[in-house]
XYZ file of C-alpha atoms in Angstrom:
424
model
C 80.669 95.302 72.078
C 77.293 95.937 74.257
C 77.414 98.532 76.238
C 76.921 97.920 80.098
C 74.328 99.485 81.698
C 75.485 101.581 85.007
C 72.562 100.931 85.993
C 71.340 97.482 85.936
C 75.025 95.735 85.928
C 76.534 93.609 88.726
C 78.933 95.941 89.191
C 76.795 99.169 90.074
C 74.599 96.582 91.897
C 77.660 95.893 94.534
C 78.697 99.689 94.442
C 74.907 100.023 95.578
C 75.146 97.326 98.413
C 78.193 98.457 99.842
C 77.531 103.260 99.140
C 74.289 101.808 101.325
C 76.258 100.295 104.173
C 78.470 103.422 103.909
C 75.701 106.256 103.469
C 74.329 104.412 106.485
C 77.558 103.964 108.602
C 78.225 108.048 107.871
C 74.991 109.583 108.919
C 75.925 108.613 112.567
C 79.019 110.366 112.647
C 77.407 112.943 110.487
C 75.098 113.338 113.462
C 76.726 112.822 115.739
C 79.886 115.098 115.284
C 77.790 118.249 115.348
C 77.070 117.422 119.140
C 80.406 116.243 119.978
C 82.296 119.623 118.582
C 79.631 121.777 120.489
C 78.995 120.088 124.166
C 81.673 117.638 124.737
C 85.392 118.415 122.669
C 87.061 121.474 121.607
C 88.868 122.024 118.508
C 92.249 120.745 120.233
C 90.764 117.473 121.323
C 90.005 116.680 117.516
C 93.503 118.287 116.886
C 95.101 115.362 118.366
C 92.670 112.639 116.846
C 93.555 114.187 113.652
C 97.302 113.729 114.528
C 97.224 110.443 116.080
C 95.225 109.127 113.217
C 98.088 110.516 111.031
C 100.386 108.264 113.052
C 98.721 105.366 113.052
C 98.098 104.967 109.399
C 101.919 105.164 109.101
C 101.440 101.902 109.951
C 98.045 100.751 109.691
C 98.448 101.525 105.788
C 101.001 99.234 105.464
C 99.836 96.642 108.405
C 99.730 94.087 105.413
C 102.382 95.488 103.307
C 99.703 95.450 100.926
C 99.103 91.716 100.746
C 95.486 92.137 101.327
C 95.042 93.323 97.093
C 96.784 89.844 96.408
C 94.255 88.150 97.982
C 91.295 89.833 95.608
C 93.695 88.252 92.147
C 94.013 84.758 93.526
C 92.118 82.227 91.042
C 91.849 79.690 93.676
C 90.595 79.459 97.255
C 93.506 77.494 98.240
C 95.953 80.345 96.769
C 93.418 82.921 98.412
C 93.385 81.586 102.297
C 97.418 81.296 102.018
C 97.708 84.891 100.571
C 95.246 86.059 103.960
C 96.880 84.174 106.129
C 100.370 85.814 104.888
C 98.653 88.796 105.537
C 97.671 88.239 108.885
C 101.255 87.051 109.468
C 102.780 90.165 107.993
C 100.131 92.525 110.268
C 101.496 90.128 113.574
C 104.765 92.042 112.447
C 103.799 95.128 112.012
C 102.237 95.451 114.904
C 105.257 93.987 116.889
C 107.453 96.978 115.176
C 104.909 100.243 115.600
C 105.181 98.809 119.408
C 108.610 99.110 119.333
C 108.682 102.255 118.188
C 106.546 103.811 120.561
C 108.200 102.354 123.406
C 111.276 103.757 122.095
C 109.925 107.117 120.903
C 106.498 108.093 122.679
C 108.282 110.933 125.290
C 109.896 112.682 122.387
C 106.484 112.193 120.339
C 104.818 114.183 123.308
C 106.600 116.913 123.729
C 106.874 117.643 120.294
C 103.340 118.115 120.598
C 103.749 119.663 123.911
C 100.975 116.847 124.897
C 102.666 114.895 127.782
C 99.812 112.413 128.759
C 99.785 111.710 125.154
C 103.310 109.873 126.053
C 100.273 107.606 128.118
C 98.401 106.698 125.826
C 100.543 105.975 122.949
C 100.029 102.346 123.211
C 97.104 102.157 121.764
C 98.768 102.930 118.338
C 99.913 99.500 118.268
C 96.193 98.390 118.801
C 95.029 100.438 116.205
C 97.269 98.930 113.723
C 96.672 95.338 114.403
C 92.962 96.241 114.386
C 92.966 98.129 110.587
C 95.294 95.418 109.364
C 92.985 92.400 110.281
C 89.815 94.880 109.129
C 91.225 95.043 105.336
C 92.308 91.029 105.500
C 88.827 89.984 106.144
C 87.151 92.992 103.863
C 89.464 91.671 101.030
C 88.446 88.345 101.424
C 84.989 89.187 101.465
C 85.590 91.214 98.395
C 86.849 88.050 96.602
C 84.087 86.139 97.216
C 81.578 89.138 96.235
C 80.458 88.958 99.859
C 79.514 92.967 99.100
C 76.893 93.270 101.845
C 79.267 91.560 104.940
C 81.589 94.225 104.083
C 78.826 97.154 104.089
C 77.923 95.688 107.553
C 81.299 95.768 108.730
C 81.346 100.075 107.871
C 77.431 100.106 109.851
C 78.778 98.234 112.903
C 82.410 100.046 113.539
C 80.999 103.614 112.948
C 77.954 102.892 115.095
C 79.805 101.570 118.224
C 82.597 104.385 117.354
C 80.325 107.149 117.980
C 78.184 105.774 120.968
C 81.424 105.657 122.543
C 82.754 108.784 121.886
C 79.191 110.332 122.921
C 79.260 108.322 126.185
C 83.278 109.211 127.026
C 82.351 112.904 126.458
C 79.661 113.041 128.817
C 81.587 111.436 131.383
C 84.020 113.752 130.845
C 87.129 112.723 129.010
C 88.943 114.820 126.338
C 91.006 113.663 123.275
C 90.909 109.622 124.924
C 87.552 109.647 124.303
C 87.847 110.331 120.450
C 90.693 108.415 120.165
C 88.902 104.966 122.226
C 85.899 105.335 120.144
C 87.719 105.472 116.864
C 89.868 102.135 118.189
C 86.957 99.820 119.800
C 85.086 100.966 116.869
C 87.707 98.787 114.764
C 87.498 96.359 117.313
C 83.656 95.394 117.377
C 83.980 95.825 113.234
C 86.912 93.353 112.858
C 84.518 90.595 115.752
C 81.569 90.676 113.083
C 84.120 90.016 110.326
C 85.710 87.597 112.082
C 82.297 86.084 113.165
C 80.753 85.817 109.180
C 84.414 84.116 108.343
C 83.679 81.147 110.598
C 80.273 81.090 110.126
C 80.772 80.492 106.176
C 84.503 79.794 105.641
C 86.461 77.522 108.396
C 86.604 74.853 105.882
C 89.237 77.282 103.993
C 91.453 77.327 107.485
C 92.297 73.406 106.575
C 94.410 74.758 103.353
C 96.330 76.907 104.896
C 99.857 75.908 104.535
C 102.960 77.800 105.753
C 105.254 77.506 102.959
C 102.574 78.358 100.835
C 101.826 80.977 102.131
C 105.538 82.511 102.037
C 105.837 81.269 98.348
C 102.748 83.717 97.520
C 104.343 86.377 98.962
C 107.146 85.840 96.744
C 105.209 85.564 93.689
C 103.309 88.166 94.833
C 106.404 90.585 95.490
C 105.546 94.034 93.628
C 102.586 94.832 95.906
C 105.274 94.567 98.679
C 108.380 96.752 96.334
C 106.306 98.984 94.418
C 102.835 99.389 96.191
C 103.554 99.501 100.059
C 106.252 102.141 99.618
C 103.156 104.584 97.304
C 100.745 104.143 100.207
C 103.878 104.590 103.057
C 104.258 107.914 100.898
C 101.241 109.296 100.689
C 100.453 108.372 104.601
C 103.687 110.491 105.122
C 102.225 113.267 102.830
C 98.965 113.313 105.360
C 101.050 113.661 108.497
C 103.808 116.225 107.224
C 100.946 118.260 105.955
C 98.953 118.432 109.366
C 102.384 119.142 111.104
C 103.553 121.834 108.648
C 100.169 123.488 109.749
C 100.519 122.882 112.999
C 104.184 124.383 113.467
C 102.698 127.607 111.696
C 99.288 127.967 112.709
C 98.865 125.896 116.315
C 97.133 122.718 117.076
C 93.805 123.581 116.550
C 94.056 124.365 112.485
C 94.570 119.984 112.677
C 91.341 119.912 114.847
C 89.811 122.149 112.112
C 91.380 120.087 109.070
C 90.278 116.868 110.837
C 86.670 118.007 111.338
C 86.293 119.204 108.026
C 87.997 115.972 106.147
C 85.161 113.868 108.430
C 82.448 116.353 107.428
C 83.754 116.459 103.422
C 84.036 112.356 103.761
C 80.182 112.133 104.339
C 80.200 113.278 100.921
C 83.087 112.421 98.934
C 84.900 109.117 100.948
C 81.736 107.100 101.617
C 81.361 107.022 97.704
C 85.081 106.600 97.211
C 85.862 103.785 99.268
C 82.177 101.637 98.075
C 83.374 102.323 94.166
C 87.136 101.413 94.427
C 86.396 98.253 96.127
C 83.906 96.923 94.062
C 85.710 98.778 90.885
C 88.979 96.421 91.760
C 87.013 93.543 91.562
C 85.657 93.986 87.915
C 89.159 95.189 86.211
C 90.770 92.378 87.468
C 88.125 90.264 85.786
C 88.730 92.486 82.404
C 91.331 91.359 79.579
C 90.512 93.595 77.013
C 92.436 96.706 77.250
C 89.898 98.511 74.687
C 87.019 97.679 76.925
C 89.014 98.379 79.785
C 89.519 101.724 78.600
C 85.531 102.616 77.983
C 84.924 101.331 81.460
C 87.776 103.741 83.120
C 86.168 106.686 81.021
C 82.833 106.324 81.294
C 83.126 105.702 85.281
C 86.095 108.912 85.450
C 82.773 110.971 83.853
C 80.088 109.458 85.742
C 82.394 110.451 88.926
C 83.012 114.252 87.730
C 79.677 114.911 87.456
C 78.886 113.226 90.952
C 82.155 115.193 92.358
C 80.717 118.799 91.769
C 77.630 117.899 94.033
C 79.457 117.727 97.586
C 81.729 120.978 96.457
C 78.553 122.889 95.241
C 76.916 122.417 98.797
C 79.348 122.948 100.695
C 79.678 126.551 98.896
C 76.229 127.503 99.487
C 76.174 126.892 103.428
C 76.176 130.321 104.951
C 78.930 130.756 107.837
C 76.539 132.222 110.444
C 75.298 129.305 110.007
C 78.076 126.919 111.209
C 78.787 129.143 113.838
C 74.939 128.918 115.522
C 75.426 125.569 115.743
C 78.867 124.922 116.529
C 79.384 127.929 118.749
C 82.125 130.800 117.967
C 85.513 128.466 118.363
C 84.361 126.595 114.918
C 83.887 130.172 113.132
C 86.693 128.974 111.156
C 85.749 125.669 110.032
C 83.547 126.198 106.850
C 86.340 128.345 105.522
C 88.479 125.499 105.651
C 86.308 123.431 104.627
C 85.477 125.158 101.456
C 89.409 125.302 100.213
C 89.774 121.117 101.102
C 86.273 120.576 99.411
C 88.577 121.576 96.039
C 90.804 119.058 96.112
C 88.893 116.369 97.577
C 86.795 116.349 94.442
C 88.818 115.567 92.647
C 90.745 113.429 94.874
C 87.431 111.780 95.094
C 87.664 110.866 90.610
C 91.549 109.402 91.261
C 91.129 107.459 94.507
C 87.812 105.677 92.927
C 89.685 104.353 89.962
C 93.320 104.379 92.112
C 92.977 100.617 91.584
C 93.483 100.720 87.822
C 97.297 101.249 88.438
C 97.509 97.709 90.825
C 95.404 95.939 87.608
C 98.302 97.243 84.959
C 100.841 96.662 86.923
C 101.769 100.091 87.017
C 103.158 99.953 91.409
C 106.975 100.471 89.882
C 105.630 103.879 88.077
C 103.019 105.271 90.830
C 106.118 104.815 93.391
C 107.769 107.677 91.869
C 104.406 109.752 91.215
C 103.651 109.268 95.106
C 107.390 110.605 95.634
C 106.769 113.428 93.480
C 103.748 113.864 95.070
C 105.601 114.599 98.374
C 107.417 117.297 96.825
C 104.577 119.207 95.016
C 103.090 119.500 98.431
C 105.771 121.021 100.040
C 106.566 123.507 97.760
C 102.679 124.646 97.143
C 102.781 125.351 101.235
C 105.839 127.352 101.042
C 105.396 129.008 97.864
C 102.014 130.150 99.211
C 103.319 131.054 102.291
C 105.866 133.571 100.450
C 103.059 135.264 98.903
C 100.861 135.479 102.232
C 101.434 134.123 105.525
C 97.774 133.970 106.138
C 95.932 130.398 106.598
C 93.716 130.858 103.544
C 96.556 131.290 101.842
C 98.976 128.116 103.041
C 95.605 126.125 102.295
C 95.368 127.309 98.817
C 98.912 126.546 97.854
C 98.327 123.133 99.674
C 94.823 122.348 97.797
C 96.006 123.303 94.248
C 99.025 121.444 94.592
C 96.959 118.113 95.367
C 94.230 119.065 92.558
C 97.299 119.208 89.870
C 98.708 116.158 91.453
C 95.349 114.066 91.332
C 94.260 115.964 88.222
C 97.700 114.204 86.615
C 96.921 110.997 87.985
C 93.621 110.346 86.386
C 95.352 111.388 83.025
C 97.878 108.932 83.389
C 95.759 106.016 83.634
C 94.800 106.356 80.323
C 97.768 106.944 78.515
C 99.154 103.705 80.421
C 95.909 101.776 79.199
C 96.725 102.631 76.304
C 100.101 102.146 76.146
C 99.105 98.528 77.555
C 96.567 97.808 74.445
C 99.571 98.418 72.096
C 101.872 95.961 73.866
């Protein structure tokens, strides 16, 4: 079989199109945040980004109930607008429920975090998750039709308008509401241009849109609603029992510190991550040949290794003093912390590229229980830590090796269920 070239294919063509709409989306914020942490927010301000966000993708993560991979497999465009416009229908919901929720539980929310305005502006989480959910319809569309560079616009135009407004909010004076407003109209002004390029090319695709269709599709396509909606509900629920078992040892601003150095670490493992899955779903589902299936999963699980180690090897040789000068002496913790997540997110940043290999073998049923195990490692490598040292180093160390074993596992497993899948 001839090999493909990484270099010259389709494929790293489209990982190119949309790592440059990323890279450029991420130097902003890269920018930006430096300025932000220093002159205008303190490390509690990002605190409760970090722990709003972690609410939020409760439900933003599942705003589609997962609908929005369907939409990548359908063979027709007929099949494909119904499966979207299930989507959208499902996210309607969703959004409908997270509001009921906060009106029912937003004072207790608060003074758990002993934030009572928060109880104020709670609302917005509602927002937020109609916003992500109609974001990842319209990117999954575009992914179907190989529409690569719309959805590398999309990234430019939401962080861009996210961090002018953040910038302007801080000047004027505002404290956590101004992270958490830029974050939210950044989604806003990101879904408008996706919504924009849809009419512009595809409003002869709203005429097939037909309601029990659409329904029947989510029947057929049940498992991503049984199998893979409950994985990603888990692993959003990992994220926020994490940042709150930090936060009821260690105060709010360790989250502001975890949050900061996940958006710092993201410049250089998530903008690569997120470009390489989406374009990486689109050419498995295209393969039928489990053998060459398997040499594409290995040689891109390599390719990403080496790639992995350059992030983690900077990020080691940044002196503290450093980070301090410029951030002033409230951040003197931040590289620190930074360092121990840098562990696991590389190889966090190998899994979640290739994640969509388990959706493409049908593996949801499987990865459900993984995800649940994964709950439980996490746990247990804070607390076992913890009984060795009660310092923070040492929680984050039990924390990071317990998601390098996890992700380390999940890579492995891929192949042997490739395999497993050539022999059937």
């Amino acid at each position: 079989m001839k090999r493909i070239s990484f270099k010259k294919s389709p494929f790293a063509q489209n990982v190119f199109i949309l790592l440059t709409g990323s890279l450029i989306s991420q130097v902003l914020p890269f920018l930006m945040l430096p300025i932000l942490q220093k002159y205008f927010y303190k490390p509690a301000d990002f605190g409760i980004l970090t722990v709003f966000i972690s609410m939020c993708e409760i439900f933003s993560s599942i705003a589609c109930l997962k609908m929005e991979f369907a939409i990548v497999v359908q063979r027709t465009i007929r099949n494909a607008i119904n499966t979207a416009f299930a989507a959208i229908k499902i996210v309607g919901f969703m959004t409908l429920f997270s509001l009921l929720i906060v009106v029912l539980f937003k004072n207790q929310l608060s003074e758990y975090y002993n934030e009572p305005k928060l109880a104020n502006y709670l609302f917005l989480l509602p927002i937020y998750v109609f916003l992500v959910g109609t974001n990842d319809v319209l990117s999954y569309w575009f992914n179907r039709k190989k529409k690569f560079k719309t959805i590398s616009s999309s990234k430019v135009v939401q962080t861009s308008f996210a961090e002018t407004i953040k910038l302007i909010l801080g000047y004027l004076g505002f404290n956590y509401l101004g992270l958490l407003l830029g974050r939210l109209l950044g989604f806003l002004f990101s879904g408008c241009y996706l919504i924009w390029r849809f009419f512009k090319e595809d409003t002869r695709a709203l005429k097939l849109i037909r309601h029990s269709e659409s329904n029947q599709l989510v029947r057929e396509n049940k498992k991503y609603l049984f199998f893979t909606t409950p994985g990603v509900f888990v692993n959003s629920l990992i994220n926020l029992i994490y940042l709150n078992m930090f936060i009821s040892y260690y105060g709010k601003d360790i989250a502001g510190l975890l949050g900061v150095s996940m958006t710092y670490l993201s410049a250089g493992f998530g903008v690569i991550s997120i470009s390489f899955s989406q374009v990486f779903f689109s050419k498995v589902s295209e393969i039928e040949d489990s053998h060459h299936l398997l040499q594409v999963y290995k040689r891109f699980a390599k390719q990403l290794a080496i790639m992995a180690l350059i992030p983690l090897g900077v990020i080691y040789l940044i002196p503290t003093k450093l980070v301090v000068y410029l951030l002033g002496e409230e951040w003197n913790q931040l590289l620190s912390v930074a360092r121990i997540m840098a562990v696991w997110l590389s190889v966090w940043f190998v899994s979640s590229s290739l994640s969509f290999i388990y959706i493409r073998l049908g593996r949801q049923k499987e990865m459900l229980l993984f995800d649940c195990l994964h709950l439980l490692l996490i746990v247990i490598g804070f607390f076992s830590a913890r009984l060795i040292n009660h310092s923070l180093n040492s929680a984050l160390w039990g924390f990071s090796i317990s998601q390098s074993v996890y992700y380390l596992f999940a890579i492995f497993i891929a192949i042997y269920f490739i395999k497993k899948s050539k022999q059937a």
